[in-house]
CSV table of C-alpha atoms and ligand atoms in Angstrom, one decimal:
chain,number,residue,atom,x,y,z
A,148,UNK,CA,29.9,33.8,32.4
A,149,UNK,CA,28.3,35.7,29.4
A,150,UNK,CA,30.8,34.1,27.4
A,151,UNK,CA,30.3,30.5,29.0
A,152,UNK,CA,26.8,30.8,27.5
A,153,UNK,CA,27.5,31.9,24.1
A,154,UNK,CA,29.9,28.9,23.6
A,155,UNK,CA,27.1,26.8,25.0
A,156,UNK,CA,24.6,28.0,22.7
A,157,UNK,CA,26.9,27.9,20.1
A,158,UNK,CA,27.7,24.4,21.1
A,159,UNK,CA,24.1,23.3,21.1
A,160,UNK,CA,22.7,25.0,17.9
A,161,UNK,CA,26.2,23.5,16.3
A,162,UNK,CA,25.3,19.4,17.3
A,163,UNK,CA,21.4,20.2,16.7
A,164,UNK,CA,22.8,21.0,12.9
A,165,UNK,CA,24.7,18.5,12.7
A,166,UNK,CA,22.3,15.8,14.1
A,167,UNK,CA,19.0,17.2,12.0
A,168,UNK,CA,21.8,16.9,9.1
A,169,UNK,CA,22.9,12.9,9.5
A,170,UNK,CA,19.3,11.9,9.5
A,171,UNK,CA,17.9,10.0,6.6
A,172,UNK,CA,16.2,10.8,3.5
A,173,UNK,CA,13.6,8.5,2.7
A,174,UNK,CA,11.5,8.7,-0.7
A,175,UNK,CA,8.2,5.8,-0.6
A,176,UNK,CA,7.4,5.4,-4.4
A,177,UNK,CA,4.0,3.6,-5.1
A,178,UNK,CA,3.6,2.0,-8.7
A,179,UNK,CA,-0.1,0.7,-8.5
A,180,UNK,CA,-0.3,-2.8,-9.5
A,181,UNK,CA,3.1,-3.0,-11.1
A,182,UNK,CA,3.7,-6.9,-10.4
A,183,UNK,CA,6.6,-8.3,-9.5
A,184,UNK,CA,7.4,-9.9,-13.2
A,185,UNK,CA,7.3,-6.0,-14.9
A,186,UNK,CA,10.7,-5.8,-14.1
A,187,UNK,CA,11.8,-8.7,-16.0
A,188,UNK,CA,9.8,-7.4,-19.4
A,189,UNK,CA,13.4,-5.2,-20.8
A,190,UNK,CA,11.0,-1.9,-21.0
A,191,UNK,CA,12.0,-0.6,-17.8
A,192,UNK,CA,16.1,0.6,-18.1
A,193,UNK,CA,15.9,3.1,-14.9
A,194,UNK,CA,14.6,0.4,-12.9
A,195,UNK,CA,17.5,-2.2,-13.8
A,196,UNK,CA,19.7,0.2,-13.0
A,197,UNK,CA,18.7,0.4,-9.3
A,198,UNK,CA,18.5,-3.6,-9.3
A,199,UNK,CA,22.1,-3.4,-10.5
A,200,UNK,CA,23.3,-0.4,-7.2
A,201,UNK,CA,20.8,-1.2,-4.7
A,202,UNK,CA,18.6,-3.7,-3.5
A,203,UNK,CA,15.8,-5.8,-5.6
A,204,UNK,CA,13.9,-8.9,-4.4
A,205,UNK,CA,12.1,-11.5,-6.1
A,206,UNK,CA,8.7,-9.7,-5.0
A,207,UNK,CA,6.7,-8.2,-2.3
A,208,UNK,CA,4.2,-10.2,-0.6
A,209,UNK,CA,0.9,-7.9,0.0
A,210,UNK,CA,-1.5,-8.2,2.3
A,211,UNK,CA,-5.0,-10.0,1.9
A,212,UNK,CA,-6.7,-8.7,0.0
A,213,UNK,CA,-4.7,-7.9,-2.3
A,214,UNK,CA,-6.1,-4.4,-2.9
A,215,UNK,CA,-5.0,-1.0,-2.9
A,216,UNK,CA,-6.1,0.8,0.3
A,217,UNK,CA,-6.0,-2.1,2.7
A,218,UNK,CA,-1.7,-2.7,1.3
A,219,UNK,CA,-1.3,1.0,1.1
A,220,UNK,CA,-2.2,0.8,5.0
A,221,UNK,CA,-0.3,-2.5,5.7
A,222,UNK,CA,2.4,-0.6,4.2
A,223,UNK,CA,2.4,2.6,6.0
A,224,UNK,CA,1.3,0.6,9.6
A,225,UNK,CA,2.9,-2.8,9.8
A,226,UNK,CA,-0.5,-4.2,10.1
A,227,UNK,CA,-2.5,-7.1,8.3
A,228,UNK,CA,-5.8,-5.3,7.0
A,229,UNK,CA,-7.8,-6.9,9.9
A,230,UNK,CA,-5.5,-5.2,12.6
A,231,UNK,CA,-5.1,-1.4,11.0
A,232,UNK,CA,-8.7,-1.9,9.9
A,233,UNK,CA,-8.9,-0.7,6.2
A,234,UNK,CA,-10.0,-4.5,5.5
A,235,UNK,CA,-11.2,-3.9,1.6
A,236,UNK,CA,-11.6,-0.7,-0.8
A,237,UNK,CA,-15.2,-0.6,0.1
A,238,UNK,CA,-16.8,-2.1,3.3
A,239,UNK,CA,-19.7,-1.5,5.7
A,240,UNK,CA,-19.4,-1.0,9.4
A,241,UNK,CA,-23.0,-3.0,10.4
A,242,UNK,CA,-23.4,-1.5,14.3
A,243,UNK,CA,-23.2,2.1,12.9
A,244,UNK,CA,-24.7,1.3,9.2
A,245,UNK,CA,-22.2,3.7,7.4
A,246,UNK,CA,-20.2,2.2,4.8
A,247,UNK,CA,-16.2,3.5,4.0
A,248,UNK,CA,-15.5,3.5,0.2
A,249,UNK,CA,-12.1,4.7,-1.3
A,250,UNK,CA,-13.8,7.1,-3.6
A,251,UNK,CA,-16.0,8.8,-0.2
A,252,UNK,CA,-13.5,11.7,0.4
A,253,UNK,CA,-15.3,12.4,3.6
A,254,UNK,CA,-15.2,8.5,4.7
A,255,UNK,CA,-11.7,8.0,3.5
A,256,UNK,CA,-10.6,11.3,5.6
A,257,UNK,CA,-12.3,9.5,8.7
A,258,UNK,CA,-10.1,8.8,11.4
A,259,UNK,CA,-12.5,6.4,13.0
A,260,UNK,CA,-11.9,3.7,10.4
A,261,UNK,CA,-7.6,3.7,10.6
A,262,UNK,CA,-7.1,1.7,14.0
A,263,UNK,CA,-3.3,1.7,13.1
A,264,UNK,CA,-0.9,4.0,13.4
A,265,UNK,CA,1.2,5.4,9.9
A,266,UNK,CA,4.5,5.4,9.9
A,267,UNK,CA,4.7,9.4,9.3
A,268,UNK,CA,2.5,9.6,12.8
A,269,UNK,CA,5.3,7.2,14.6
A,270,UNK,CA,8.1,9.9,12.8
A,271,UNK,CA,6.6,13.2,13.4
A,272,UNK,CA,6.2,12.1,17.2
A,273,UNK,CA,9.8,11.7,17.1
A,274,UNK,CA,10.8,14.6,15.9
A,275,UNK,CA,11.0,13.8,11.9
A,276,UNK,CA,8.9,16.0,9.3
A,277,UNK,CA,7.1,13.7,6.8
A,278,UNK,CA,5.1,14.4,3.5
A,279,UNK,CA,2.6,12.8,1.4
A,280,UNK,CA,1.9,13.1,-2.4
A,281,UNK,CA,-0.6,10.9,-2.3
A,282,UNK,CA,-0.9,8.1,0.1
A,283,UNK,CA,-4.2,6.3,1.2
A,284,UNK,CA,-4.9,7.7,4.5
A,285,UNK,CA,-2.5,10.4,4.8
A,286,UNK,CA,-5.7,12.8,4.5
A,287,UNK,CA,-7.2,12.1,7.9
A,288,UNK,CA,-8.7,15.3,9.6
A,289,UNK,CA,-6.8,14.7,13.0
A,290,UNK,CA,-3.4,17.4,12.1
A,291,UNK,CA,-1.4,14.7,14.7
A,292,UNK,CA,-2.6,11.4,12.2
A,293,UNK,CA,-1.1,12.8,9.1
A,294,UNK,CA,2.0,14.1,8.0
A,295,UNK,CA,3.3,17.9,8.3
A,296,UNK,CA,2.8,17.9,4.4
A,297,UNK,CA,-0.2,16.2,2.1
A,298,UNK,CA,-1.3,16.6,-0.8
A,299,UNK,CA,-5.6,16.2,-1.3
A,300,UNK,CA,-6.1,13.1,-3.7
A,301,UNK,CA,-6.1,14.2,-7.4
A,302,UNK,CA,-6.2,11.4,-9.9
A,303,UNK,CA,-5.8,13.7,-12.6
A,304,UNK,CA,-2.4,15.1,-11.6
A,305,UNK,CA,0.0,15.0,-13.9
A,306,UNK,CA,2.6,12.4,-12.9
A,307,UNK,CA,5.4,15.5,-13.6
A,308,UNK,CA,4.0,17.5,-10.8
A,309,UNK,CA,3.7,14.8,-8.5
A,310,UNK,CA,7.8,14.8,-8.4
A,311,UNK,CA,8.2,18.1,-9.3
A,312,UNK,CA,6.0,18.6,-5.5
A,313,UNK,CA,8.4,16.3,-4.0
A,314,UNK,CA,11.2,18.2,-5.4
A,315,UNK,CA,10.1,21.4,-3.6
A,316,UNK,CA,9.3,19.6,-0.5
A,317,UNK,CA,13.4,18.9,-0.4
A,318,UNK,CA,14.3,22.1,-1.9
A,319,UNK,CA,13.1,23.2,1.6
A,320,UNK,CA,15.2,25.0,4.0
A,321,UNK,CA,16.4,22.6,6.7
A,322,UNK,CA,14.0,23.1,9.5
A,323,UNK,CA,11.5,23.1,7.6
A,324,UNK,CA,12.1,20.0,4.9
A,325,UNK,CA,10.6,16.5,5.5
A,326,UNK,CA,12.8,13.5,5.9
A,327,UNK,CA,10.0,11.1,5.1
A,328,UNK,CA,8.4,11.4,1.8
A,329,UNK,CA,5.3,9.4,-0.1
A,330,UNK,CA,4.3,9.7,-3.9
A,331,UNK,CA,1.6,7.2,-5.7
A,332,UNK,CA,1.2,6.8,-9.0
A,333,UNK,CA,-1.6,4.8,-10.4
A,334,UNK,CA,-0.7,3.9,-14.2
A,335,UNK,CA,-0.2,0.0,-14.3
A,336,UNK,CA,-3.4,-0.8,-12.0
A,337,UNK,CA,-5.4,1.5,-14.7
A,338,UNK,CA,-4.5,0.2,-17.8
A,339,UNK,CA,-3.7,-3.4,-16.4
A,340,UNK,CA,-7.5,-3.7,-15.4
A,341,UNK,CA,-8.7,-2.4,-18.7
A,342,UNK,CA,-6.7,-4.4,-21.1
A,343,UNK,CA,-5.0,-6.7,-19.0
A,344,UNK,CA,-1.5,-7.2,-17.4
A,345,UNK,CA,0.4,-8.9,-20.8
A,346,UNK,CA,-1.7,-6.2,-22.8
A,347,UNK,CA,0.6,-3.3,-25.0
A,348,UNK,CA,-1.3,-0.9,-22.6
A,349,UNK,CA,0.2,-2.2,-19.8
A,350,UNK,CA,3.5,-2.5,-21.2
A,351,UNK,CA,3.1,1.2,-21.8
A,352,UNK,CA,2.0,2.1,-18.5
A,353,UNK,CA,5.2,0.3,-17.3
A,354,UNK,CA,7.7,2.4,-19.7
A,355,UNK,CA,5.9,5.3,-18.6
A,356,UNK,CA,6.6,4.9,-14.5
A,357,UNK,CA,9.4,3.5,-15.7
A,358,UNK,CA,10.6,7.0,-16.9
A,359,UNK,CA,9.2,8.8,-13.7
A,360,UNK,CA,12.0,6.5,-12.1
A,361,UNK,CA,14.4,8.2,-14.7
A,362,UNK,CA,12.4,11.8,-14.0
A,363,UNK,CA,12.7,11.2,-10.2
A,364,UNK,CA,16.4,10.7,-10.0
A,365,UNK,CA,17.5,13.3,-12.6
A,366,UNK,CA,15.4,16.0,-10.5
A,367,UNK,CA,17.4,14.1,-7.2
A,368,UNK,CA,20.5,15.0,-9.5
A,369,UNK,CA,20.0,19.0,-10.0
A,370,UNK,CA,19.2,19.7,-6.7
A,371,UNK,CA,22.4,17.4,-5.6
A,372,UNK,CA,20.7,15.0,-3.3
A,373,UNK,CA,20.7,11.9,-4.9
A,374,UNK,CA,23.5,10.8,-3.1
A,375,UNK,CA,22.1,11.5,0.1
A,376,UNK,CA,18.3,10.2,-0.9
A,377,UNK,CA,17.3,6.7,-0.1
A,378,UNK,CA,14.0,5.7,-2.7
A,379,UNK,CA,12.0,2.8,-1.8
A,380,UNK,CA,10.0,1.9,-5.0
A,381,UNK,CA,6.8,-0.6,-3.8
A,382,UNK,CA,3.6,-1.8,-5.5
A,383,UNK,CA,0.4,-2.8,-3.2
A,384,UNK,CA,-0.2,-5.7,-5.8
A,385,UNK,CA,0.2,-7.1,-8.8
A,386,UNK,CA,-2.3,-8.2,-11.1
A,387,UNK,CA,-3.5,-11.3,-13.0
A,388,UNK,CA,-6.1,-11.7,-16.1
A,389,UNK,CA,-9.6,-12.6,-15.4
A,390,UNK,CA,-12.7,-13.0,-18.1
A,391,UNK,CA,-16.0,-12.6,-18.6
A,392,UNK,CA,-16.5,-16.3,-18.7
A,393,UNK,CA,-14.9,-17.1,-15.4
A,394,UNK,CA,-17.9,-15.9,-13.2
A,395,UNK,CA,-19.5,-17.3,-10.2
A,396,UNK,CA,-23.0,-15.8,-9.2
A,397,UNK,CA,-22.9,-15.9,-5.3
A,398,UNK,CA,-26.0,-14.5,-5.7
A,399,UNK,CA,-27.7,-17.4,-7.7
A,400,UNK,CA,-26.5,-19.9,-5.5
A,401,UNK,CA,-27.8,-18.5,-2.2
A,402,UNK,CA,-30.8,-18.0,-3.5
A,403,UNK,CA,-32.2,-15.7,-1.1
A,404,UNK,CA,-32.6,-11.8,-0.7
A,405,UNK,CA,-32.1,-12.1,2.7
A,406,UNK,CA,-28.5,-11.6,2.2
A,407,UNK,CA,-26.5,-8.2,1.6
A,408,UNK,CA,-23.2,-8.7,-0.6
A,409,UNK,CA,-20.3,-6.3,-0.8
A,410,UNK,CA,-17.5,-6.0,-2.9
A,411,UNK,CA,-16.7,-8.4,-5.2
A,412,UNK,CA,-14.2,-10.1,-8.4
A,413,UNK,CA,-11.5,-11.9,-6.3
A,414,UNK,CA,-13.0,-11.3,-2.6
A,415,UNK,CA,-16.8,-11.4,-1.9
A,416,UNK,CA,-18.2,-10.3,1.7
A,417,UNK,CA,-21.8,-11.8,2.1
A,418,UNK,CA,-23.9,-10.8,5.6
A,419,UNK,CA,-27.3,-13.1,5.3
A,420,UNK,CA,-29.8,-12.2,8.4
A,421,UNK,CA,-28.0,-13.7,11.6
A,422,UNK,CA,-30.5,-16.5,11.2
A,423,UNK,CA,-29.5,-17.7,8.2
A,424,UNK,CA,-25.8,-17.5,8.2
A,425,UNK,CA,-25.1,-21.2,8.6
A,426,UNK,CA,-28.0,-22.2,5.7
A,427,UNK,CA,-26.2,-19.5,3.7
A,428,UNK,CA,-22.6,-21.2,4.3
A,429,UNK,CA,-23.6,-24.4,3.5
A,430,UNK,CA,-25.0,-23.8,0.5
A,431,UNK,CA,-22.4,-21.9,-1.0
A,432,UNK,CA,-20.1,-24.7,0.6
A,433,UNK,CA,-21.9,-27.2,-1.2
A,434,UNK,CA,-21.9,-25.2,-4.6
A,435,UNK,CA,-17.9,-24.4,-4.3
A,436,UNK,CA,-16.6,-24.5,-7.3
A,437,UNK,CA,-14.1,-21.6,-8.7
A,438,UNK,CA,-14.3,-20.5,-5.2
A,439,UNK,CA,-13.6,-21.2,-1.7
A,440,UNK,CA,-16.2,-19.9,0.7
A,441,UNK,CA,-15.7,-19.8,4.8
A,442,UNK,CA,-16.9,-18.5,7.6
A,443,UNK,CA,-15.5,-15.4,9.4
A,444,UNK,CA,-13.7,-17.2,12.4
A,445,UNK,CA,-12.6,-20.3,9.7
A,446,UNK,CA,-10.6,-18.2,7.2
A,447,UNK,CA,-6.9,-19.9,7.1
A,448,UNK,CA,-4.5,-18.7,9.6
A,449,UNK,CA,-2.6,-17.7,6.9
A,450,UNK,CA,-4.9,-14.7,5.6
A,451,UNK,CA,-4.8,-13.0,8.9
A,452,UNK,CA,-8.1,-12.1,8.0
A,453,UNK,CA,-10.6,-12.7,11.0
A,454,UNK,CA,-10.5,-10.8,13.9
A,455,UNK,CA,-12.1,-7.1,12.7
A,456,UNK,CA,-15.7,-6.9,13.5
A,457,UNK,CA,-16.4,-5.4,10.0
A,458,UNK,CA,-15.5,-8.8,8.1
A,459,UNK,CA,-19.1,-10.4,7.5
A,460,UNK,CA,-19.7,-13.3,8.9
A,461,UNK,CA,-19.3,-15.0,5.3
A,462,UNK,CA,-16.2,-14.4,3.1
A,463,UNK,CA,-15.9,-15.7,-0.8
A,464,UNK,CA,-12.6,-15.7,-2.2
A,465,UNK,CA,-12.4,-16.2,-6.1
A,466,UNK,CA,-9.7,-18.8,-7.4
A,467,UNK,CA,-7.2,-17.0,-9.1
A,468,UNK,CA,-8.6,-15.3,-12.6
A,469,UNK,CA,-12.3,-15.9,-11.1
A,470,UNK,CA,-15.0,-13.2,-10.2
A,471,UNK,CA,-17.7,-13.6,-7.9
A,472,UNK,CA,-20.6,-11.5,-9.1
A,473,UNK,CA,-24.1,-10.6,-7.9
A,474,UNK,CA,-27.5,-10.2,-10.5
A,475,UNK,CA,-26.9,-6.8,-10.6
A,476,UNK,CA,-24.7,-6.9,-12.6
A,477,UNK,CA,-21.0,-7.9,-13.5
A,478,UNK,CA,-18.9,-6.8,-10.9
A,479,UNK,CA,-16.1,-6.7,-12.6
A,480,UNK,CA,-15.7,-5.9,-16.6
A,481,UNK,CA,-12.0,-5.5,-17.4
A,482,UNK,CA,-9.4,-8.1,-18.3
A,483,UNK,CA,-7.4,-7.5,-15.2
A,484,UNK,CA,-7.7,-7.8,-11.3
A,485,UNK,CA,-6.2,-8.4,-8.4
A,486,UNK,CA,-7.3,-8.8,-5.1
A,487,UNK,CA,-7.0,-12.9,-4.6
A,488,UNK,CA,-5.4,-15.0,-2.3
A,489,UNK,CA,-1.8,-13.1,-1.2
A,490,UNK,CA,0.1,-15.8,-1.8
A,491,UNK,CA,-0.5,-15.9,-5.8
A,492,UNK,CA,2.5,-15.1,-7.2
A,493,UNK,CA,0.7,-12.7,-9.8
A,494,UNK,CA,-0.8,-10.9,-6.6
A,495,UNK,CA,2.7,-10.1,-5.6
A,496,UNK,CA,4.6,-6.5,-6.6
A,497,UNK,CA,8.0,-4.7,-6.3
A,498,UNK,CA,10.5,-4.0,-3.9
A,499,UNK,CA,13.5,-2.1,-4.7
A,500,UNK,CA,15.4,0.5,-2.6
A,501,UNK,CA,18.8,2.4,-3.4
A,502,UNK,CA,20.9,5.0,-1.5
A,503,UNK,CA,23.0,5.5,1.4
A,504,UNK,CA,21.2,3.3,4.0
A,505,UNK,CA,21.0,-0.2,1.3
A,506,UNK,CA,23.2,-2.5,0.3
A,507,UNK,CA,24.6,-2.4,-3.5
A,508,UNK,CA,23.7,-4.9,-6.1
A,509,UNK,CA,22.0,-7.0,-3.4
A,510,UNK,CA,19.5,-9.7,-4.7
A,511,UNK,CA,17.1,-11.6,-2.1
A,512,UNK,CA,14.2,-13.1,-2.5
A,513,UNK,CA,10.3,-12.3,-1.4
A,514,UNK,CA,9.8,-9.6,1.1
A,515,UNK,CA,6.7,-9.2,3.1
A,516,UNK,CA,4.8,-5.6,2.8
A,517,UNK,CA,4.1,-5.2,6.5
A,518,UNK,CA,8.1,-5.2,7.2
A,519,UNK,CA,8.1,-2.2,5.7
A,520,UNK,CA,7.3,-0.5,8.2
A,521,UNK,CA,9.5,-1.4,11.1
A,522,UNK,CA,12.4,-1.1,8.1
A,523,UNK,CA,11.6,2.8,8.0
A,524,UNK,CA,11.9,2.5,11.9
A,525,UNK,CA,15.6,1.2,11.8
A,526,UNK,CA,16.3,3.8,8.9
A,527,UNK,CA,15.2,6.5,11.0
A,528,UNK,CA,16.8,4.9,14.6
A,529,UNK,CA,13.2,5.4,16.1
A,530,UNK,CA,10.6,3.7,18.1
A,531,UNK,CA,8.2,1.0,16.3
A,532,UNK,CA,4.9,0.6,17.5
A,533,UNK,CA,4.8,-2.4,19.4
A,534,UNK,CA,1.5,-3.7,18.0
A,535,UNK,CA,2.5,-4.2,14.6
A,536,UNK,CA,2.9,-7.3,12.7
A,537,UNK,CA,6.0,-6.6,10.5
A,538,UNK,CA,8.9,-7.9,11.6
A,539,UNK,CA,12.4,-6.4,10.8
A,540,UNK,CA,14.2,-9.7,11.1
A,541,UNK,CA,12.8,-10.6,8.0
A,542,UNK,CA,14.0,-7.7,6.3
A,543,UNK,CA,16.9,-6.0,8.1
A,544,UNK,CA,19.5,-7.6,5.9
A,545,UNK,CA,19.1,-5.4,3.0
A,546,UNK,CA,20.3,-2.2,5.1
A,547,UNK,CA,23.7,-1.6,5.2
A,548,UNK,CA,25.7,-2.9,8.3
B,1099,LIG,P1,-8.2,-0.7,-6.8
B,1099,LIG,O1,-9.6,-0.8,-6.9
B,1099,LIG,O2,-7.7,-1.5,-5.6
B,1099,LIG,O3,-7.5,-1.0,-8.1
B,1099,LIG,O4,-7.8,0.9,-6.5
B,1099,LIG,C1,-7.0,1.7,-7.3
B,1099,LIG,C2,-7.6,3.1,-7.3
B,1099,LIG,O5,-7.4,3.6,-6.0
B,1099,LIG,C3,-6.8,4.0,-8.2
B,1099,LIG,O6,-7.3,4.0,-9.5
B,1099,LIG,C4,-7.1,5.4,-7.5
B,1099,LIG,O7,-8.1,6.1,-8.2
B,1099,LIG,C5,-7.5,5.0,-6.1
B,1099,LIG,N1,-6.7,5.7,-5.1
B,1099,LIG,C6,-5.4,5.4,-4.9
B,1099,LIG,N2,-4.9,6.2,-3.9
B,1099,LIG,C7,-5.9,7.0,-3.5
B,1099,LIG,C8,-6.1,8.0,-2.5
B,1099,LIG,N3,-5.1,8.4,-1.7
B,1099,LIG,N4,-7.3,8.5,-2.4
B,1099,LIG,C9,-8.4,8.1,-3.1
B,1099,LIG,N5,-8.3,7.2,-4.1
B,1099,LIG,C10,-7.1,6.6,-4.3
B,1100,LIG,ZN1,-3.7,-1.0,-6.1
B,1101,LIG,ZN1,-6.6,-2.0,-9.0
């Protein structure tokens, strides 16, 4: 009998090795801002070669708007902005009056404002570890929200640690090491809103992820993993030029300082006294020019963009390389931006993946962001969230068979 149990243990702890062993590796890279075109500029050698042994499409689709926190989110959730709730880098919630801003450590750590559910929550749940060097919202202060391992957000962090912390995450012993992994990098949003994304800046903060590609895989190399690593490189967005000269004062037109106005550039959010909110629309309607301006419950079908209770009941969305400003002052002073309609091309980012679980040299075309996540789902053989609004039929055919 004694004996009958050993084997069985034996038995067990054997196919529980073998099991936690045959899952997936999956490494998330995020290149801020690096637009879909980069790739086609000859600076970026470690890129091509995963275009050449893995998968590459045309682009990736964001989200509207096409800004960092509410694509990181689509990303990570599956949702449109207006569903996981993260609806701009900066908006006000006007029953509570608090507002959520990406650089508010306290708001962005606010579980109250994520109504989605990340994909590291939807792993660790069943039974996969996860990290996070960097991610928006993988700080929340609910342990059960985030994944096993984060990292607090450090702009300054050298991009060298960033992979040398994945690198130690997967040097891990096995019970212990994540199968799900996030890193950010921010170089090509920061120097393509200075100077501009066709700007020698830029081009230089595309070699230089470019070579955290090459630093990524040679660490995958020494550590003898990189066969058995998938990497998913993604940007949120791309970016396009805009100028000093292509503004549109919202506040001019309207007139009126009845009227609050948040955000602006490519996506203006104007709450006028309830009153007033049709005088307010139609003079802006009248005036639009550079612009298209609608009301909360008319924005197209195709922004997905209506139905969070945080949108204002005005919305003012720049033509491409236009900013909407307020007096104040100019709400945007760089040569670059993004954050316009989503279906701009020069809105649109990257998508390229390599490893066991992709085809090779595969080409397609545009991939939508919030397939993303139900992709990691398949990868990982688990359970989607059935809220979501990726789909993996528009995306499955880039896995292997
Ligand atoms: P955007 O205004 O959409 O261009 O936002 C880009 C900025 O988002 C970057 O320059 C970062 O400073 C900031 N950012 C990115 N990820 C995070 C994060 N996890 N926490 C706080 N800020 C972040
Ligand atoms: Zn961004
Ligand atoms: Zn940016």
């Amino acid at each position: 009998m004694k004996k009958m149990i050993l084997f069985l243990l034996l038995y067990l702890s054997i196919s529980i090795t073998v099991f936690a062993g045959s899952k997936p590796y999956v490494i998330l890279v995020s290149f801020d801002a690096f637009r879909w075109d980069y790739l086609n500029r000859e600076i970026t050698p470690n890129l091509k070669k995963i275009k050449e042994n893995g998968v590459s499409a045309l682009s990736l689709r964001p989200a509207f708007p096409s800004k960092t926190f509410p694509n990181h989110q689509s990303i990570i959730t599956g949702m449109y902005p207006a569903h996981h709730g993260i609806i701009a880098n900066t908006f006000s919630d006007p029953f509570n009056k608090t507002i959520y801003r990406m650089g508010d450590t306290n708001a962005v750590r606010n579980g109250r404002w994520y109504l989605g559910e990340a994909f590291w929550e939807t792993a660790e749940r069943q039974g996969i570890k996860t990290a996070s060097y960097f991610w928006p919202g993988s700080e929340i202060l609910i342990p059960y929200r985030r994944p096993t391992y984060f990292e607090e957000y450090d702009h300054e962090r050298p991009y060298e640690k960033r992979v040398e912390g994945v690198m130690d995450w997967l040097k891990l012993p096995a019970e212990k090491r994540p199968h799900f992994i996030t890193v950010y990098f921010h170089e090509t949003d920061t120097q393509g809103h200075k100077f501009g994304p066709d700007s020698p800046e830029t081009n230089q903060a595309i070699k230089t992820l470019d070579n955290i590609a090459g630093l990524l895989f040679q660490k995958l190399d020494e550590i003898k993993m990189r066969d058995s690593v998938n990497v998913i490189f993604v940007s949120d967005h791309g970016m396009t030029e805009v100028s000093q000269e292509r503004t549109i004062n919202i506040e001019k037109i309207v007139g009126s300082s009845d009227c609050k106005f948040f955000d602006g550039g490519p996506i203006m959010f104007v709450e006028p006294n309830k009153e007033k909110v049709n005088d307010v629309y139609n003079i802006l309607k009248k005036n639009e020019n550079h612009y298209k301006v609608y009301l909360r419950d008319e924005v197209p079908e195709y922004f997905h963009f209506n139905d969070h209770p945080f949108i204002s009941q005005i919305v003012v969305v720049a033509d491409l390389g236009w900013s909407a400003i307020t007096n104040k002052k100019s709400n945007w002073e760089g040569k670059g931006n993004h954050g316009f309609d989503n279906n701009q091309l020069d809105m649109h980012g990257i998508f390229l993946a390599i490893g066991p679980n992709f085809k090779k040299n595969y080409h397609t075309g545009t991939l939508w962001n919030i397939d993303i996540y139900p992709l990691l789902c398949k990868i990982f053989e688990i359970f989607p969230r059935t809220n979501i609004d990726g789909k993996l039929d528009r995306i499955e055919f880039i896995l292997n068979e």
